[in-house]
Coordinates of C-alpha atoms in Angstrom, one line a residue:
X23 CA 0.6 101.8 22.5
X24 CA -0.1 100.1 26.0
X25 CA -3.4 98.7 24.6
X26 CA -2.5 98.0 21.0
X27 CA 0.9 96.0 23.1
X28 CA -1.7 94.3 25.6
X29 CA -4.5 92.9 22.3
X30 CA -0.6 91.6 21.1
X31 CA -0.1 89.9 24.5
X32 CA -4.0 88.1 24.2
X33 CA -3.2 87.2 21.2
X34 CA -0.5 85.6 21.6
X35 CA -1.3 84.0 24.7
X36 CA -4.7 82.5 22.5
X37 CA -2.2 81.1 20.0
X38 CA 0.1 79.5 22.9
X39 CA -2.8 78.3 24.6
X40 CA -3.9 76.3 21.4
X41 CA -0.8 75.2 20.7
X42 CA -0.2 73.5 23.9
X43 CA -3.5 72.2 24.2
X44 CA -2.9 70.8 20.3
X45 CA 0.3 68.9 22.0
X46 CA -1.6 67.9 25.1
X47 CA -4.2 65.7 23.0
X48 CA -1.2 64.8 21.0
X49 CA 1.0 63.6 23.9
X50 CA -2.2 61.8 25.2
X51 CA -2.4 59.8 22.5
X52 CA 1.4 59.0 22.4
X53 CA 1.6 57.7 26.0
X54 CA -1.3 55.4 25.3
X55 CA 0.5 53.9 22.0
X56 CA 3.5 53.7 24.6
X57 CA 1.5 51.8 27.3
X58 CA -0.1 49.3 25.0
X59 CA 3.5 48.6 23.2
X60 CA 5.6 48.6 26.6
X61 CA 2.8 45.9 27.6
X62 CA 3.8 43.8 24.1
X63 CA 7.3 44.3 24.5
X64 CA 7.3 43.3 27.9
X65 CA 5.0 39.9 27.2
X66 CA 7.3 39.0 24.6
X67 CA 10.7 39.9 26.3
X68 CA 9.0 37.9 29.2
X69 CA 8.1 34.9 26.3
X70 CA 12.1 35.1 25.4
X71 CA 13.3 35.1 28.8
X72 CA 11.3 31.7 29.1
X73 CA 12.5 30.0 26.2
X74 CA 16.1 30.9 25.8
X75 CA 16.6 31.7 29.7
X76 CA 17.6 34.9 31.3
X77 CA 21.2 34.9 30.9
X78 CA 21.3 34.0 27.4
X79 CA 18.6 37.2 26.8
X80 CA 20.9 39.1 29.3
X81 CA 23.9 38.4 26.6
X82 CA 21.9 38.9 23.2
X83 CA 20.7 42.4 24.6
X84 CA 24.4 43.4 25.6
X85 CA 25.3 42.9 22.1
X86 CA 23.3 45.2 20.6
X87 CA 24.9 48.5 19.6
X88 CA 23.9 52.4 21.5
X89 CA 22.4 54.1 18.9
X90 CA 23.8 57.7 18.6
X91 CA 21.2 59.5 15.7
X92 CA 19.7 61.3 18.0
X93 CA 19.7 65.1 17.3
X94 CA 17.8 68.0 18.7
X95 CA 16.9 70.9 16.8
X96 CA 14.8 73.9 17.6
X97 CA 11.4 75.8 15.9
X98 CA 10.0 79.0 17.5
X99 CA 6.6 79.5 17.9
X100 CA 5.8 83.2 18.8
X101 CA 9.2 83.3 20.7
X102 CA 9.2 80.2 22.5
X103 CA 11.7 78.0 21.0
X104 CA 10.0 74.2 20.9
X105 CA 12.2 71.5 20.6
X106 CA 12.3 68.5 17.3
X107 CA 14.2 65.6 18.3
X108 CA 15.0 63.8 15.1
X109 CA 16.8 60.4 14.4
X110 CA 18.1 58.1 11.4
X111 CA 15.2 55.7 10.6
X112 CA 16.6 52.2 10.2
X113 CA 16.1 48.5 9.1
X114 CA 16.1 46.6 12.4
X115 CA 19.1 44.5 12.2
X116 CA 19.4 42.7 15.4
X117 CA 23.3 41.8 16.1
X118 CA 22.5 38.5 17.9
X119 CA 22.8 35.1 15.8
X120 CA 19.1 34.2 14.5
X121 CA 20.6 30.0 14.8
X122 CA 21.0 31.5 19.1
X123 CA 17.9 33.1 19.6
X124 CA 13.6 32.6 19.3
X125 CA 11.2 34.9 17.6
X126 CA 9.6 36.1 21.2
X127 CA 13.3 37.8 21.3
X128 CA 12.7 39.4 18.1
X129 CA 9.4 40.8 18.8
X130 CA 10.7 41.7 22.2
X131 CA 13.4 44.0 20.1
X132 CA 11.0 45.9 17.7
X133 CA 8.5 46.3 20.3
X134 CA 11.4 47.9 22.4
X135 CA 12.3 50.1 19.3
X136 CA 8.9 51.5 19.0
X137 CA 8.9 52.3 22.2
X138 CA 12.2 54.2 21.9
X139 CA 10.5 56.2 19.0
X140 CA 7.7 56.7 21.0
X141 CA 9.3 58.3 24.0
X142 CA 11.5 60.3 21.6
X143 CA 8.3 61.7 20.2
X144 CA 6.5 62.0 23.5
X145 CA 9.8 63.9 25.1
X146 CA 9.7 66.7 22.3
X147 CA 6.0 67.1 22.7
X148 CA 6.1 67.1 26.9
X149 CA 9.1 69.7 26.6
X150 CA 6.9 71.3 24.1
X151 CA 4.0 71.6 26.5
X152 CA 6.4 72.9 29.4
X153 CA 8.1 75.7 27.3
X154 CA 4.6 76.7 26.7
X155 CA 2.6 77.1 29.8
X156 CA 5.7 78.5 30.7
X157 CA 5.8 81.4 28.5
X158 CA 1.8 81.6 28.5
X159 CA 2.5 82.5 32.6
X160 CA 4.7 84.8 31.2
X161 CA 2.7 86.3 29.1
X162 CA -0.8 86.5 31.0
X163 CA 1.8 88.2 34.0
X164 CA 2.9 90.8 31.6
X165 CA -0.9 90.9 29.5
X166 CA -2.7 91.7 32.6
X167 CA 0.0 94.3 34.1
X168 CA -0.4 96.3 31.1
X169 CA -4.3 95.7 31.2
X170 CA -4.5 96.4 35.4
X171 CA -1.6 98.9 36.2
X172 CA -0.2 100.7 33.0
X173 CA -3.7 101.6 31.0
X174 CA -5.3 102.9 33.9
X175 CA -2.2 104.4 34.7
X176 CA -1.7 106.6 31.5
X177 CA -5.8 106.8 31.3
X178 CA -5.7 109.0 34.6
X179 CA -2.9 110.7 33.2
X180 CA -4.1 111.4 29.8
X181 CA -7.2 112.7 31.5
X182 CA -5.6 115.2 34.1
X183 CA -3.6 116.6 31.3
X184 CA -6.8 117.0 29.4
X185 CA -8.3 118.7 32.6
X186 CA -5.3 121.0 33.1
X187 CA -5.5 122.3 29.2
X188 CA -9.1 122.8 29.0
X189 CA -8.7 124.9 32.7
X190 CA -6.0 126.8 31.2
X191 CA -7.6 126.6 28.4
X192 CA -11.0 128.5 29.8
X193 CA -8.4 130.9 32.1
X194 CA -7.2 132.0 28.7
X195 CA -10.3 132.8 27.0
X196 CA -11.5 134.8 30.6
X197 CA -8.4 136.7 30.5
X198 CA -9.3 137.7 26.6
X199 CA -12.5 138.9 27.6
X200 CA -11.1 141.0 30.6
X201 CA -8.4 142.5 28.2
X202 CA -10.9 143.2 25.8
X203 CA -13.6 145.1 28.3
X204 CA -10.6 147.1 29.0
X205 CA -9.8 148.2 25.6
X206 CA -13.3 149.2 24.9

C-alpha cells in the first residue's frame, strides 16, 4: 500500500507540475499583452489629458460607474481548488457626453478595459500558479516521506518477520526430526 500510495503521490505531483508550468507560459503571455496595452492606455490617457486638460479627464473618469460582475468560482484539479474569476462581457458605453470629450479619451477607456480583463485573467492564473506549487511542496514532502522513511520502514519489518518464521520455521522441522528418532 505505501508504494502503490507513493507512485499516486508522483503522479500527481507530474500532473500539478504540468499544470502549473501550463499556467506559467500562460501568465507570461498575459503580462506581456498587459504591458503593451497599459503602455497604449497610458499614451492615449496622456493624449486626452492634453487636449481636454486634466481636470476635465479627472471629471469624465469620476462619472464612470464601479462595475460589480465580478464573480469567483472554483475548479479542483487533483484536490487543489483553482480559482475562475468570471464577469459580464459588455458594450463599452462610456457615461461622459461624446459633444465634452476627444477620441484620445475613448481609446484611453477601452485600453483601460482591456487591461481590467487582463488583470482579471492574469489574477486567476497567478493564484492558480500559487495554489499549485503550494500543494506540489505538499505533495513531494509527503511523496518522499513515504519513499525515505515508511517503505524502508515496513521493508525491514516485512523482512525480520520473514527471518523470524523461516527460524521458527527450521526449529520446527528440527524438533520433528528429534521426535521422530525418538519414536523409532
Amino acid at each position: 500500500l505505501s508504494k502503490q500510495g507513493y507512485e499516486l503521490m508522483d503522479k500527481k505531483r507530474t500532473i500539478l507540475i504540468n499544470e502549473m508550468m501550463r499556467l506559467i507560459s500562460e501568465a507570461e503571455v498575459i503580462q506581456s499583452q498587459i504591458d503593451s496595452t497599459f503602455k497604449n492606455a497610458y499614451a492615449a490617457l496622456q493624449n486626452a489629458n492634453i487636449i481636454e486638460g486634466i481636470s476635465m479627464v479627472k471629471d469624465m473618469a469620476e462619472d464612470i460607474p464601479i462595475d460589480n460582475s465580478i464573480s469567483i468560482r472554483f475548479r479542483s484539479v487533483m484536490g487543489v481548488e483553482i480559482p475562475e474569476v468570471s464577469y459580464s462581457e459588455h458594450e463599452l458605453h462610456p457615461s461622459y457626453g461624446f459633444m465634452s470629450s476627444v477620441i484620445a479619451l475613448d481609446e484611453a477607456y477601452e485600453y483601460f478595459e482591456k487591461v481590467r480583463r487582463l488583470t482579471l485573467k492574469l489574477a486567476e492564473v497567478e493564484t492558480a500558479v500559487y495554489r499549485l506549487a503550494v500543494n506540489i511542496r505538499k505533495t513531494q514532502k509527503r511523496a518522499n516521506a513515504l519513499k525515505n522513511i515508511i517503505i524502508p520502514k515496513y521493508t525491514a519489518i516485512i523482512s525480520n518477520i520473514v527471518n523470524v518464521l523461516d527460524e521458527k520455521e527450521r526449529e520446527e522441522f528440527t524438533r520433528l526430526k528429534v521426535i521422530k528418532k525418538q519414536k523409532l
